[in-house]
Coordinates of C-alpha atoms in Angstrom, one line a residue:
L127 CA -59.4 -56.4 30.9
H128 CA -59.8 -60.0 32.0
R129 CA -56.3 -60.3 33.3
T130 CA -57.2 -57.2 35.6
A131 CA -60.3 -58.7 36.8
A132 CA -59.0 -62.3 37.1
P133 CA -57.7 -61.7 40.7
N134 CA -61.1 -60.9 41.9
S135 CA -62.8 -63.5 40.0
G136 CA -60.2 -66.1 41.3
K137 CA -60.6 -67.7 37.8
E138 CA -57.8 -68.2 35.3
S139 CA -59.9 -67.8 32.2
A140 CA -63.1 -66.5 30.8
P141 CA -64.5 -68.5 28.1
W142 CA -66.5 -65.6 26.8
V143 CA -63.5 -63.5 26.1
N144 CA -62.5 -64.1 22.5
S145 CA -59.4 -62.4 21.6
S146 CA -59.9 -63.2 17.9
A147 CA -62.9 -60.9 18.3
G148 CA -60.9 -57.8 19.0
N149 CA -61.8 -55.8 22.0
F150 CA -64.9 -57.7 22.9
D151 CA -66.2 -58.1 19.4
S152 CA -66.3 -54.1 18.9
G153 CA -62.8 -53.4 17.7
L154 CA -62.7 -50.5 20.4
E155 CA -59.3 -49.8 22.2
I156 CA -59.8 -48.8 25.8
K157 CA -57.3 -46.0 26.5
T158 CA -58.5 -44.5 29.9
R159 CA -58.3 -45.8 33.3
S160 CA -61.8 -44.7 34.1
V161 CA -63.3 -46.8 31.2
E162 CA -61.3 -49.8 32.3
Q163 CA -62.2 -49.4 36.1
T164 CA -65.9 -49.0 34.9
L165 CA -65.7 -52.3 33.1
I166 CA -64.0 -54.3 35.8
P167 CA -66.9 -55.1 38.1
L168 CA -69.0 -56.0 35.1
V169 CA -66.3 -58.4 33.8
S170 CA -66.1 -59.9 37.1
Q171 CA -69.9 -60.6 37.6
I172 CA -70.2 -62.0 34.1
T173 CA -67.3 -64.3 34.6
T174 CA -69.0 -65.4 37.8
L175 CA -72.1 -66.4 35.8
I176 CA -70.3 -68.0 33.0
N177 CA -68.0 -70.0 35.4
H178 CA -71.0 -71.5 37.3
K179 CA -72.5 -72.8 34.1
D180 CA -69.6 -75.6 34.1
K181 CA -71.7 -77.6 36.7
P182 CA -75.4 -77.3 35.6
K183 CA -76.7 -78.9 38.9
K184 CA -77.0 -76.2 41.7
S185 CA -78.3 -76.1 45.2
E186 CA -81.1 -73.8 46.0
R187 CA -78.8 -71.4 47.7
T188 CA -76.4 -71.1 44.9
L189 CA -79.1 -70.6 42.5
A190 CA -80.6 -67.8 44.4
A191 CA -77.2 -66.3 44.7
I192 CA -76.6 -66.5 40.8
H193 CA -80.1 -65.1 40.2
R194 CA -79.4 -62.1 42.3
V195 CA -76.0 -61.5 40.4
G196 CA -77.9 -61.8 37.1
Q197 CA -80.6 -59.3 38.2
A198 CA -78.2 -56.9 39.4
V199 CA -76.3 -56.9 36.2
S200 CA -79.7 -56.2 34.3
V201 CA -80.6 -53.4 36.8
A202 CA -77.1 -51.8 36.4
V203 CA -77.4 -52.0 32.8
G204 CA -80.6 -50.3 32.6
R205 CA -79.5 -47.6 34.7
F206 CA -76.1 -47.4 32.7
V207 CA -78.2 -47.2 29.4
A208 CA -80.6 -44.5 30.7
V209 CA -77.1 -42.3 31.2
G210 CA -75.9 -43.1 27.8
E211 CA -79.4 -42.1 26.1
A212 CA -79.5 -39.0 28.0
I213 CA -75.8 -38.1 26.6
A214 CA -77.0 -39.1 23.1
V215 CA -79.8 -36.4 23.4
E216 CA -77.4 -33.7 24.4
N217 CA -74.9 -34.6 21.9
Q218 CA -76.4 -35.1 18.3
E219 CA -73.5 -36.0 16.4
L220 CA -73.5 -39.2 18.5
K221 CA -77.1 -39.9 18.6
D222 CA -77.2 -42.7 16.1
E223 CA -74.0 -44.7 17.5
M224 CA -74.9 -44.1 21.0
G225 CA -78.6 -45.2 20.5
Q226 CA -77.4 -48.5 18.9
A227 CA -75.0 -49.3 21.3
C228 CA -77.6 -48.8 24.1
F229 CA -80.0 -50.7 22.5
E230 CA -77.5 -53.5 22.3
A231 CA -76.6 -53.2 25.9
R232 CA -80.1 -53.3 27.1
R233 CA -81.0 -56.3 25.1
A234 CA -78.0 -58.2 26.3
G235 CA -78.9 -57.3 29.9
D236 CA -82.4 -58.4 29.4
A237 CA -81.0 -61.9 27.9
I238 CA -78.6 -62.3 30.9
A239 CA -81.7 -61.5 33.5
Q240 CA -83.7 -64.1 31.6
L241 CA -81.1 -66.7 31.5
T242 CA -80.6 -66.3 35.5
D243 CA -84.2 -66.4 36.2
V244 CA -85.2 -68.9 38.7
G245 CA -88.3 -69.6 36.8
S246 CA -86.4 -70.9 33.8
A247 CA -84.7 -73.7 36.0
V248 CA -85.6 -77.1 35.5
P249 CA -87.6 -78.6 38.4
F250 CA -85.7 -80.3 41.4
Q251 CA -84.1 -83.7 40.7
S252 CA -84.2 -86.8 43.2
D253 CA -80.8 -85.5 44.8
G254 CA -82.5 -82.2 45.8
R255 CA -80.7 -80.1 43.3
V256 CA -81.8 -78.3 40.2
T257 CA -80.6 -78.1 36.7
V258 CA -80.1 -74.4 35.5
F259 CA -78.6 -72.6 32.6
S260 CA -78.9 -75.3 30.0
D261 CA -78.1 -72.6 27.1
R262 CA -74.6 -72.1 27.8
T263 CA -74.1 -70.6 24.3
G264 CA -76.8 -68.3 24.9
M265 CA -75.2 -67.0 28.1
V266 CA -71.7 -66.6 26.4
K267 CA -73.3 -64.7 23.6
A268 CA -75.1 -62.4 25.8
A269 CA -71.8 -61.8 27.9
R270 CA -70.0 -60.8 24.7
L271 CA -72.6 -58.6 23.4
L272 CA -73.1 -56.7 26.7
L273 CA -69.5 -56.0 27.4
S274 CA -69.0 -54.9 23.8
S275 CA -72.0 -52.7 23.8
V276 CA -71.1 -51.2 27.2
T277 CA -67.6 -50.5 26.1
K278 CA -68.7 -48.8 23.1
V279 CA -71.1 -46.5 25.2
L280 CA -68.2 -45.6 27.5
V281 CA -65.9 -45.0 24.6
L282 CA -68.3 -42.8 22.8
A283 CA -68.9 -41.0 26.0
D284 CA -65.2 -40.5 26.3
R285 CA -65.3 -38.6 22.9
I286 CA -67.5 -36.0 24.8
V287 CA -64.6 -35.3 27.0
I288 CA -62.1 -35.0 24.2
K289 CA -64.5 -32.6 22.5
Q290 CA -64.8 -30.7 25.7
I291 CA -60.9 -30.3 25.8
I292 CA -60.8 -29.3 22.1
T293 CA -63.5 -26.7 22.7
S294 CA -61.7 -25.3 25.8
R295 CA -58.5 -25.2 23.6
N296 CA -60.2 -23.4 20.7
K297 CA -61.5 -20.7 23.2
V298 CA -58.1 -20.3 24.6
L299 CA -56.6 -19.9 21.1
V300 CA -59.1 -17.3 20.2
T301 CA -58.5 -15.1 23.2
L302 CA -54.9 -15.7 22.8
D303 CA -55.0 -14.2 19.3
H304 CA -56.8 -11.4 21.0
L305 CA -54.1 -10.7 23.5
E306 CA -51.6 -10.7 20.8
R307 CA -53.2 -7.8 19.1
V308 CA -54.2 -5.4 21.8
S309 CA -52.7 -1.9 21.7
T310 CA -53.7 -0.6 25.1
F311 CA -52.9 -1.8 28.8
Q312 CA -56.6 -1.5 29.8
E313 CA -57.8 -3.7 26.9
F314 CA -55.1 -6.0 27.7
V315 CA -56.1 -6.5 31.4
Q316 CA -59.7 -7.1 30.4
I317 CA -58.8 -9.7 27.9
F318 CA -56.2 -11.4 30.0
S319 CA -58.9 -11.8 32.8
Q320 CA -61.0 -13.8 30.2
F321 CA -57.9 -15.6 29.3
G322 CA -57.2 -16.6 32.9
N323 CA -60.6 -18.0 33.3
E324 CA -60.3 -20.1 30.1
M325 CA -56.9 -21.3 31.1
V326 CA -58.2 -22.6 34.5
E327 CA -60.8 -24.4 32.9
F328 CA -58.5 -25.9 30.4
A329 CA -56.2 -26.9 33.2
H330 CA -58.8 -28.7 34.9
L331 CA -59.9 -30.7 31.8
T332 CA -56.4 -31.6 30.8
G333 CA -55.3 -32.4 34.4
D334 CA -58.3 -35.0 34.6
R335 CA -57.4 -36.4 31.3
Q336 CA -53.7 -36.7 32.0
N337 CA -54.5 -38.6 35.4
D338 CA -57.1 -41.0 33.4
L339 CA -54.6 -41.9 30.6
K340 CA -53.3 -45.7 30.7
D341 CA -50.4 -45.0 28.3
E342 CA -47.5 -43.6 30.5
K343 CA -46.0 -42.1 27.5
K344 CA -48.9 -40.1 26.8
K345 CA -49.3 -39.1 30.3
A346 CA -45.7 -38.0 30.5
R347 CA -46.2 -35.8 27.1
M348 CA -49.5 -34.4 28.6
A349 CA -47.5 -33.4 31.8
A350 CA -44.8 -31.6 29.7
A351 CA -47.3 -29.7 27.6
R352 CA -49.2 -28.6 30.8
A353 CA -46.0 -27.7 32.5
V354 CA -45.2 -25.4 29.5
L355 CA -48.6 -23.8 29.7
E356 CA -48.2 -23.3 33.4
K357 CA -45.0 -21.4 33.3
C358 CA -45.7 -19.6 30.0
T359 CA -49.0 -18.1 31.4
M360 CA -46.9 -15.8 33.7
M361 CA -44.2 -15.2 31.0
L362 CA -47.0 -14.2 28.5
L363 CA -48.5 -11.6 31.2
T364 CA -44.9 -9.9 31.7
A365 CA -43.8 -10.1 28.1
S366 CA -47.0 -8.6 26.8
K367 CA -47.0 -5.8 29.5
T368 CA -43.4 -5.0 28.5
C369 CA -44.2 -4.7 24.8
L370 CA -47.1 -2.6 25.6
R371 CA -44.9 -0.1 27.7
H372 CA -42.2 -0.2 25.1
P373 CA -44.1 -0.8 21.7
D374 CA -41.0 0.2 19.6
C375 CA -38.5 -2.1 21.3
E376 CA -37.6 -4.9 18.9
S377 CA -36.1 -7.2 21.7
A378 CA -39.4 -6.8 23.6
R379 CA -41.4 -8.0 20.6
I380 CA -39.0 -10.9 19.9
N381 CA -39.5 -11.9 23.6
K382 CA -43.3 -11.6 23.6
D383 CA -43.5 -13.6 20.1
G384 CA -41.5 -16.4 21.7
V385 CA -44.1 -16.8 24.5
F386 CA -47.0 -16.9 22.2
H387 CA -45.5 -19.3 19.9
R388 CA -44.6 -21.7 22.7
M389 CA -48.1 -21.6 24.1
R390 CA -49.4 -22.3 20.7
C391 CA -47.1 -25.3 20.4
A392 CA -48.2 -26.7 23.7
L393 CA -51.7 -26.4 23.1
E394 CA -51.4 -28.3 20.0
Q395 CA -49.6 -30.9 21.8
V396 CA -52.2 -31.6 24.2
I397 CA -54.9 -31.9 21.3
E398 CA -52.4 -34.4 19.5
I399 CA -52.3 -36.5 22.5
V400 CA -56.3 -36.4 23.3
T401 CA -57.0 -37.0 19.6
E402 CA -54.1 -39.3 18.8
A403 CA -53.3 -37.1 15.7
R404 CA -50.1 -37.8 14.2
S405 CA -47.8 -35.1 13.1
F406 CA -44.5 -34.5 11.7
G407 CA -43.0 -33.7 15.1
D408 CA -43.9 -37.3 16.3
S409 CA -40.8 -38.6 15.2
K410 CA -39.0 -36.1 17.6
I411 CA -40.9 -37.4 20.6
L412 CA -38.6 -40.2 21.4
P413 CA -35.3 -40.2 19.5
A414 CA -33.5 -43.6 19.4
S415 CA -31.7 -43.7 22.9
I416 CA -28.9 -45.9 23.9
Y417 CA -30.8 -47.7 26.7
N418 CA -33.3 -48.8 24.3
G419 CA -30.8 -49.9 21.9
I420 CA -28.9 -51.9 24.5
K421 CA -32.2 -53.4 25.6
D422 CA -33.1 -54.5 22.2
F423 CA -29.7 -55.8 21.4
K424 CA -29.6 -57.9 24.8
S425 CA -33.0 -59.1 23.8
S426 CA -31.8 -60.3 20.3
V427 CA -28.8 -62.1 21.8
E428 CA -30.6 -63.9 24.6
S429 CA -33.3 -65.0 22.3
L430 CA -30.6 -67.2 20.5
R431 CA -30.9 -69.6 23.5
E432 CA -34.8 -70.3 22.3
N433 CA -34.2 -70.3 18.5
L434 CA -30.8 -70.4 16.6
Y435 CA -32.5 -69.7 13.4
S436 CA -34.8 -66.6 14.4
M437 CA -32.5 -64.2 12.6
L438 CA -29.5 -63.8 10.6
P439 CA -26.0 -63.2 12.0
Q440 CA -25.4 -59.9 9.9
N441 CA -28.5 -58.6 11.5
L442 CA -27.2 -58.8 15.0
S443 CA -24.0 -57.0 13.8
S444 CA -26.0 -54.2 12.3
Q445 CA -28.0 -53.9 15.6
L446 CA -24.5 -53.6 17.5
E447 CA -23.1 -51.1 14.9
A448 CA -26.3 -48.8 15.3
L449 CA -26.1 -49.1 19.1
V450 CA -22.3 -48.0 19.0
E451 CA -23.2 -45.1 16.7
R452 CA -25.3 -43.7 19.3
T453 CA -22.6 -43.4 21.6
E454 CA -20.9 -40.8 19.4
D455 CA -23.2 -38.3 21.5
F456 CA -20.9 -39.0 24.5
T457 CA -17.5 -39.5 22.7
D458 CA -17.8 -36.5 20.4
S459 CA -18.8 -34.1 22.9
A460 CA -16.3 -31.4 23.7
Y461 CA -17.3 -31.7 27.4
T462 CA -16.4 -35.4 27.8
S463 CA -13.1 -35.8 29.3
H464 CA -10.2 -37.7 27.6
E465 CA -10.3 -40.6 30.1
Q466 CA -14.2 -41.1 29.9
R467 CA -14.0 -41.0 26.0
Q468 CA -11.4 -43.7 26.1
A469 CA -13.3 -45.8 28.6
I470 CA -16.4 -45.7 26.3
L471 CA -14.4 -46.5 23.2
A472 CA -12.6 -49.6 24.9
L473 CA -16.0 -50.9 26.1
C474 CA -17.5 -50.5 22.6
Q475 CA -14.6 -52.3 21.3
L476 CA -15.0 -55.3 23.5
V477 CA -18.7 -55.5 22.8
R478 CA -17.8 -55.9 19.4
Q479 CA -15.1 -58.6 19.9
D480 CA -17.6 -60.5 22.0
T481 CA -20.2 -60.1 19.5
Q482 CA -17.9 -61.4 16.8
Q483 CA -17.2 -64.5 19.1
L484 CA -20.9 -65.1 19.4
V485 CA -21.5 -64.7 15.8
H486 CA -18.7 -67.4 15.0
A487 CA -20.2 -70.0 17.6
W488 CA -23.6 -69.2 16.2
V489 CA -22.7 -69.9 12.5
E490 CA -20.9 -73.2 13.6
A491 CA -24.0 -74.2 15.6
Q492 CA -26.1 -73.6 12.4
S493 CA -24.0 -75.4 10.3
A494 CA -24.1 -78.5 12.7
H495 CA -28.0 -78.1 12.4
A496 CA -28.0 -77.8 16.2
K497 CA -31.5 -77.4 17.7
E498 CA -30.3 -75.5 20.8
A499 CA -27.3 -73.2 21.8
P500 CA -24.2 -75.3 22.5
E501 CA -22.0 -74.7 25.5
D502 CA -19.4 -72.3 23.7
M503 CA -22.0 -70.3 22.4
E504 CA -23.9 -70.1 25.6
L505 CA -20.6 -68.8 27.2
S506 CA -20.5 -66.1 24.4
I507 CA -24.1 -65.0 25.1
L508 CA -23.2 -64.4 28.5
K509 CA -19.9 -62.5 27.9
T510 CA -21.7 -60.5 25.3
C511 CA -24.5 -59.4 27.7
Q512 CA -21.8 -58.7 30.5
S513 CA -19.8 -56.3 28.3
T514 CA -23.0 -54.6 27.1
N515 CA -24.1 -54.0 30.7
D516 CA -20.7 -52.8 31.4
L517 CA -21.1 -50.3 28.4
R518 CA -24.4 -49.2 29.8
R519 CA -23.0 -48.6 33.4
E520 CA -20.2 -46.6 32.0
L521 CA -22.5 -44.2 30.0
H522 CA -24.9 -43.7 32.7
K523 CA -21.9 -42.7 34.9
V524 CA -20.7 -40.2 32.5
A525 CA -24.2 -38.8 31.8
V526 CA -25.1 -38.6 35.6
C527 CA -21.4 -37.1 36.6
R528 CA -21.7 -34.5 33.8
T529 CA -25.2 -33.4 35.0
S530 CA -24.4 -33.4 38.7
D531 CA -21.1 -31.2 37.8
L532 CA -23.1 -28.7 35.9
L533 CA -25.8 -28.3 38.4
K534 CA -23.2 -27.5 41.1
V535 CA -21.3 -25.0 38.9
H536 CA -24.5 -23.3 37.7
G537 CA -26.5 -23.4 40.9
E538 CA -25.0 -19.9 42.0
Q539 CA -26.8 -18.4 38.9
L540 CA -23.8 -16.0 38.3
P541 CA -24.8 -15.3 34.5
L542 CA -28.4 -14.4 35.5
R543 CA -27.4 -12.2 38.2
A544 CA -24.9 -10.5 36.0
L545 CA -27.5 -10.0 33.4
K546 CA -30.1 -8.5 35.8
A547 CA -27.5 -6.0 37.3
S548 CA -26.0 -5.1 33.8
G549 CA -29.7 -4.5 32.3
A550 CA -30.5 -2.4 35.4
E551 CA -27.5 -0.2 34.8
G552 CA -28.2 0.1 31.1
K553 CA -24.9 -1.5 30.1
L554 CA -26.0 -3.0 26.7
E555 CA -22.4 -4.1 26.0
A556 CA -22.2 -6.0 29.3
V557 CA -25.3 -7.8 28.6
T558 CA -24.2 -8.9 25.3
E559 CA -21.0 -10.5 26.9
Y560 CA -23.0 -12.2 29.8
S561 CA -25.5 -13.3 27.1
R562 CA -22.5 -15.3 25.6
T563 CA -21.8 -16.9 28.9
L564 CA -25.3 -17.8 29.3
T565 CA -25.7 -19.3 25.9
E566 CA -22.6 -21.5 26.4
Q567 CA -24.2 -22.6 29.9
K568 CA -27.5 -23.3 27.9
E569 CA -25.6 -25.4 25.5
Q570 CA -24.1 -27.5 28.3
L571 CA -27.5 -28.0 30.0
V572 CA -29.0 -29.1 26.7
E573 CA -26.4 -31.6 26.0
A574 CA -26.6 -33.0 29.4
C575 CA -30.4 -33.5 28.9
R576 CA -29.6 -35.4 25.8
L577 CA -27.1 -37.6 27.5
L578 CA -29.6 -38.3 30.4
C579 CA -32.2 -39.1 27.7
H580 CA -29.8 -41.9 26.6
V581 CA -29.6 -43.5 29.8
S582 CA -33.0 -42.6 31.4
G583 CA -34.1 -46.3 31.5
T584 CA -38.0 -45.5 30.8
E585 CA -40.0 -43.8 28.3
P586 CA -41.7 -41.4 30.6
L587 CA -38.2 -40.3 31.9
E588 CA -37.1 -39.9 28.3
I589 CA -39.9 -37.6 27.8
T590 CA -39.0 -35.8 30.8
C591 CA -35.5 -35.2 29.5
I592 CA -36.7 -34.0 26.1
H593 CA -38.9 -31.4 27.8
A594 CA -36.0 -30.2 29.9
E595 CA -33.9 -29.9 26.8
E596 CA -36.5 -27.9 24.9
T597 CA -37.0 -25.6 27.9
F598 CA -33.3 -24.7 28.4
H599 CA -33.1 -24.3 24.6
V600 CA -36.2 -22.0 24.5
I601 CA -35.8 -19.9 27.9
G602 CA -32.1 -19.0 27.1
P603 CA -32.6 -16.7 24.3
Q604 CA -35.8 -15.3 26.0
I605 CA -33.7 -14.4 29.1
I606 CA -31.3 -12.5 26.7
S607 CA -34.0 -10.6 24.8
A608 CA -35.6 -9.6 28.1
A609 CA -32.2 -8.7 29.5
Q610 CA -31.6 -6.5 26.2
T611 CA -35.0 -4.8 26.8
L612 CA -34.1 -3.9 30.2
A613 CA -30.7 -2.6 29.2
L614 CA -32.3 -0.2 26.7
H615 CA -35.0 0.9 29.2
P616 CA -33.2 0.6 32.6
S617 CA -35.8 2.6 34.7
S618 CA -38.6 0.3 33.3
K619 CA -40.1 -1.7 36.3
I620 CA -42.2 -3.7 33.8
A621 CA -39.1 -4.7 31.8
K622 CA -37.3 -5.5 35.1
E623 CA -40.0 -7.7 36.3
N624 CA -40.2 -9.6 32.9
L625 CA -36.5 -10.4 33.2
E626 CA -37.0 -11.8 36.7
V627 CA -40.0 -14.0 35.4
F628 CA -37.9 -15.7 33.0
C629 CA -34.8 -16.0 35.3
E630 CA -37.2 -17.8 37.8
A631 CA -38.2 -20.1 35.1
W632 CA -34.6 -20.9 34.3
E633 CA -34.0 -21.6 38.0
S634 CA -37.2 -23.6 38.4
Q635 CA -36.0 -25.9 35.4
L636 CA -32.8 -26.4 37.0
C637 CA -34.5 -27.6 40.2
D638 CA -36.5 -29.9 37.9
M639 CA -33.3 -31.3 36.5
A640 CA -32.0 -32.3 39.7
L641 CA -35.2 -34.2 40.6
L642 CA -35.0 -35.8 37.1
L643 CA -31.3 -36.9 37.8
R644 CA -32.3 -38.3 41.1
E645 CA -35.2 -40.4 39.4
I646 CA -32.9 -41.6 36.7
N647 CA -30.5 -42.9 39.4
D648 CA -33.3 -44.7 41.2
V649 CA -34.5 -46.3 38.0
F650 CA -30.8 -47.6 37.3
E651 CA -30.4 -48.9 40.7
G652 CA -33.9 -50.5 40.5
K653 CA -35.5 -48.5 43.3
R654 CA -38.6 -47.3 41.2
G655 CA -40.1 -47.6 37.7
G656 CA -40.0 -43.8 36.9
S657 CA -43.4 -43.7 35.4
E658 CA -44.6 -40.6 37.4
S659 CA -41.5 -38.3 36.9
M660 CA -43.1 -35.7 34.9
C661 CA -46.0 -35.2 37.2
K662 CA -43.6 -34.7 40.2
H663 CA -41.4 -32.2 38.2
T664 CA -44.2 -29.7 38.0
A665 CA -43.8 -28.7 41.6
N666 CA -40.4 -28.1 43.2
L667 CA -41.3 -26.7 46.7
K668 CA -41.6 -29.0 49.8
T669 CA -44.7 -27.7 51.5
P670 CA -46.9 -28.8 54.5
K671 CA -49.7 -31.3 54.1
A672 CA -52.4 -29.7 52.0
V673 CA -56.2 -29.4 52.8
K674 CA -58.3 -30.9 50.2
L675 CA -60.1 -28.4 48.2
D676 CA -62.9 -29.2 45.8
A677 CA -63.1 -28.2 42.1
E678 CA -64.8 -24.9 42.7
E679 CA -62.4 -23.8 45.4
Q680 CA -59.6 -24.7 43.2
T681 CA -60.9 -22.6 40.4
S682 CA -61.6 -19.8 42.6
I683 CA -58.1 -19.6 44.1
A684 CA -56.5 -20.0 40.6
K685 CA -58.6 -17.2 39.3
L686 CA -57.9 -15.1 42.5
G687 CA -54.1 -15.3 41.9
L688 CA -54.6 -14.1 38.2
E689 CA -56.5 -11.1 39.6
L690 CA -54.0 -10.2 42.1
R691 CA -51.3 -10.3 39.5
L692 CA -53.5 -8.2 37.2
L693 CA -54.2 -5.8 40.1
S694 CA -50.5 -5.2 40.6
S695 CA -50.0 -4.9 36.9
D696 CA -52.7 -2.2 36.7
V697 CA -51.1 -0.4 39.6
D698 CA -47.6 -0.5 38.0
A699 CA -48.8 0.8 34.8
E700 CA -50.6 3.8 36.5
V701 CA -47.7 4.6 38.8
E702 CA -45.1 4.8 35.9
K703 CA -47.3 7.6 34.5
W704 CA -46.8 9.7 37.7
E705 CA -43.3 11.5 38.0
E706 CA -44.3 13.9 41.1
Q707 CA -42.7 12.7 44.2
E708 CA -46.1 13.9 46.2
Q709 CA -47.8 10.7 44.8
D710 CA -46.3 8.6 47.7
V711 CA -49.7 6.9 48.6
V712 CA -50.0 5.7 44.9
R713 CA -46.4 4.4 45.0
Q714 CA -46.9 2.7 48.4
S715 CA -50.1 1.0 46.8
Q716 CA -48.1 -0.4 44.0
S717 CA -45.6 -1.8 46.4
L718 CA -48.3 -3.2 48.6
A719 CA -50.3 -4.7 45.6
S720 CA -47.1 -6.4 44.4
M721 CA -46.5 -7.5 48.1
A722 CA -50.2 -8.9 48.2
Y723 CA -49.5 -11.0 45.0
S724 CA -46.3 -12.4 46.3
M725 CA -48.0 -13.4 49.5
Y726 CA -50.6 -15.1 47.7
L727 CA -48.1 -17.4 46.3
F728 CA -47.2 -18.5 49.6
T729 CA -50.9 -18.7 51.3
R730 CA -50.4 -22.4 51.5
L731 CA -48.7 -21.7 54.8
T732 CA -50.9 -20.5 57.8
V733 CA -48.4 -18.2 59.5
L734 CA -47.9 -16.3 56.1
H735 CA -51.7 -16.0 55.9
Q736 CA -51.4 -14.1 59.1
I737 CA -48.9 -11.9 57.8
M738 CA -51.0 -11.1 54.9
H739 CA -53.9 -10.4 57.1
T740 CA -51.8 -7.8 59.0
T741 CA -50.3 -6.1 56.1
L742 CA -53.5 -5.9 54.1
K743 CA -55.3 -4.4 57.2
Y744 CA -52.5 -1.9 57.4
C745 CA -52.7 -0.7 53.9
C746 CA -56.7 -0.5 53.8
A747 CA -56.6 3.3 54.0
S748 CA -54.1 3.6 51.1
Y749 CA -55.7 1.2 48.4
W750 CA -59.3 0.2 49.1
P751 CA -59.6 -2.6 46.4
L752 CA -57.0 -4.9 48.5
I753 CA -59.5 -5.0 51.1
K754 CA -61.7 -7.2 48.6
I755 CA -58.8 -9.4 47.6
H756 CA -58.2 -10.1 51.4
N757 CA -61.6 -11.1 51.8
S758 CA -61.5 -13.5 49.0
V759 CA -57.9 -14.9 50.1
Q760 CA -58.7 -15.4 53.9
N761 CA -60.6 -18.5 53.2
F762 CA -57.7 -20.2 51.6
A763 CA -55.1 -20.1 54.2
F764 CA -53.8 -23.6 53.5
Q765 CA -52.0 -24.9 50.3
P766 CA -54.4 -24.9 47.4
K767 CA -54.2 -27.7 44.9
L768 CA -53.9 -25.5 41.7
P769 CA -55.3 -26.8 38.6
W770 CA -52.0 -27.4 37.1

């Protein structure tokens, strides 16, 4: 915190910040930006007071300024403590801890006010100046107590936020269980409406938390989990509808179960992040990447310049072999060309040779009891680092070229088109055949994500690669089960809609992968740090500048979207019960309800809002409830900032 505040204070050190005392004597770790930003002004003011004690004689003007700072700190602490005490009253489980922290903060604030009081100054000396702050030790002690107690209050208050997220998650889980067990469409619509409201609340809470996290790795993990929840919400709707419409269809049940399972896993991951709970899955979050292996290996090599005796030569050799072993993900791949494989193997061998020469020069230097690296050893260090960089460059080129080629080949979505067509025609054998093609494509994309993870360059980008890999791995089989359901029930509009939703999720992930590839290239070329990649990948469309909406408006429009989709679902379910051709009005209403939802997705454009206005005005006579939807939508003509 002091390093953050130092530029504002203009000082290089704060004697009252004692690193041996933990986080300001409280042992509390500050994990969110909001807590940190709240403390920075306080750190700056107290540092000003402490630094002014270096010269006990002050002019009257300086004395008055210091007095104002001291009083301002005291008043601010008083207001802050009042809020903390109110929180304690509302949250009995924190009452004792919060009460003690508030008591200490108030006591420290009063002490600082007393120490900066003009009345405590020694009378004027012959030079016209006054001596003030004779109790330097008391000021330092009060400063430490104040910052530690204020930090504790903030961290305790942060627990309330975590509690809110956990409570919101629990509500979502309960409703999710109810959704999984419903047996009628009417019951499903009712419960899904409640589920939508709870998901909007959860989205806001977790979105705020994601933006507040200091740790970029946790932020990327949170973004990945929230992206899963965002996409799975629509999948859950269509998969559940399909299962309700075709309750005896095994493929529909498998499809639905997969969505529910994935949502529960994403909800659990969010809670693991906010509570820092350790699970068995933690080890899978960041597998050993080649980029990290190269970075650690080069660090070990370059450290020999400073200390020839910091490690054993065999440890460096073992580190290299572990690095070379990771390159097997490239060389063992069936999709790596012969030329690429040979180039990687040759560079691995070159790094081995350079490392052996380095170890030889290193051992000789140790035998001669050298205090620093001799000239021949320095040359070996440079050669080893250079060959390691060449290896990294080659691996990066292979991963990027492979991914680029895959995105070009699969950009036309031929397997998806074939599955949709075969399913709509009821050709189960053709669906099986094209499913094998999609499975092969999935395996290629999963492997490409794994290779990109090795060369990603930053931990947030590594997490984004892992998220992409898991998404392809899960959605591929779900597309197949949805296509099988459609092939078994080719006249089912609900089954067709369900397949379409999963195919759109696949296409969306391909777009995300293209963005990911661009970011990895930028990081490799030094254009950016890659810390915000996951947040950027949650939206693929380029849209006009948005109008800022407050939280209430965001919530309203998010709920509106769910209501529109539920309305179209309700009409779909009713229309499938009608077989008489004279029910044209109802069928027209179904089409318009679906159109209304589609246009809702594009209300971010003003011109499309005008189209929506005209279309809904035309259909008023056919389906009255759409008028109410129009009245709600017309206030959100510009791009909404949805809670996800």
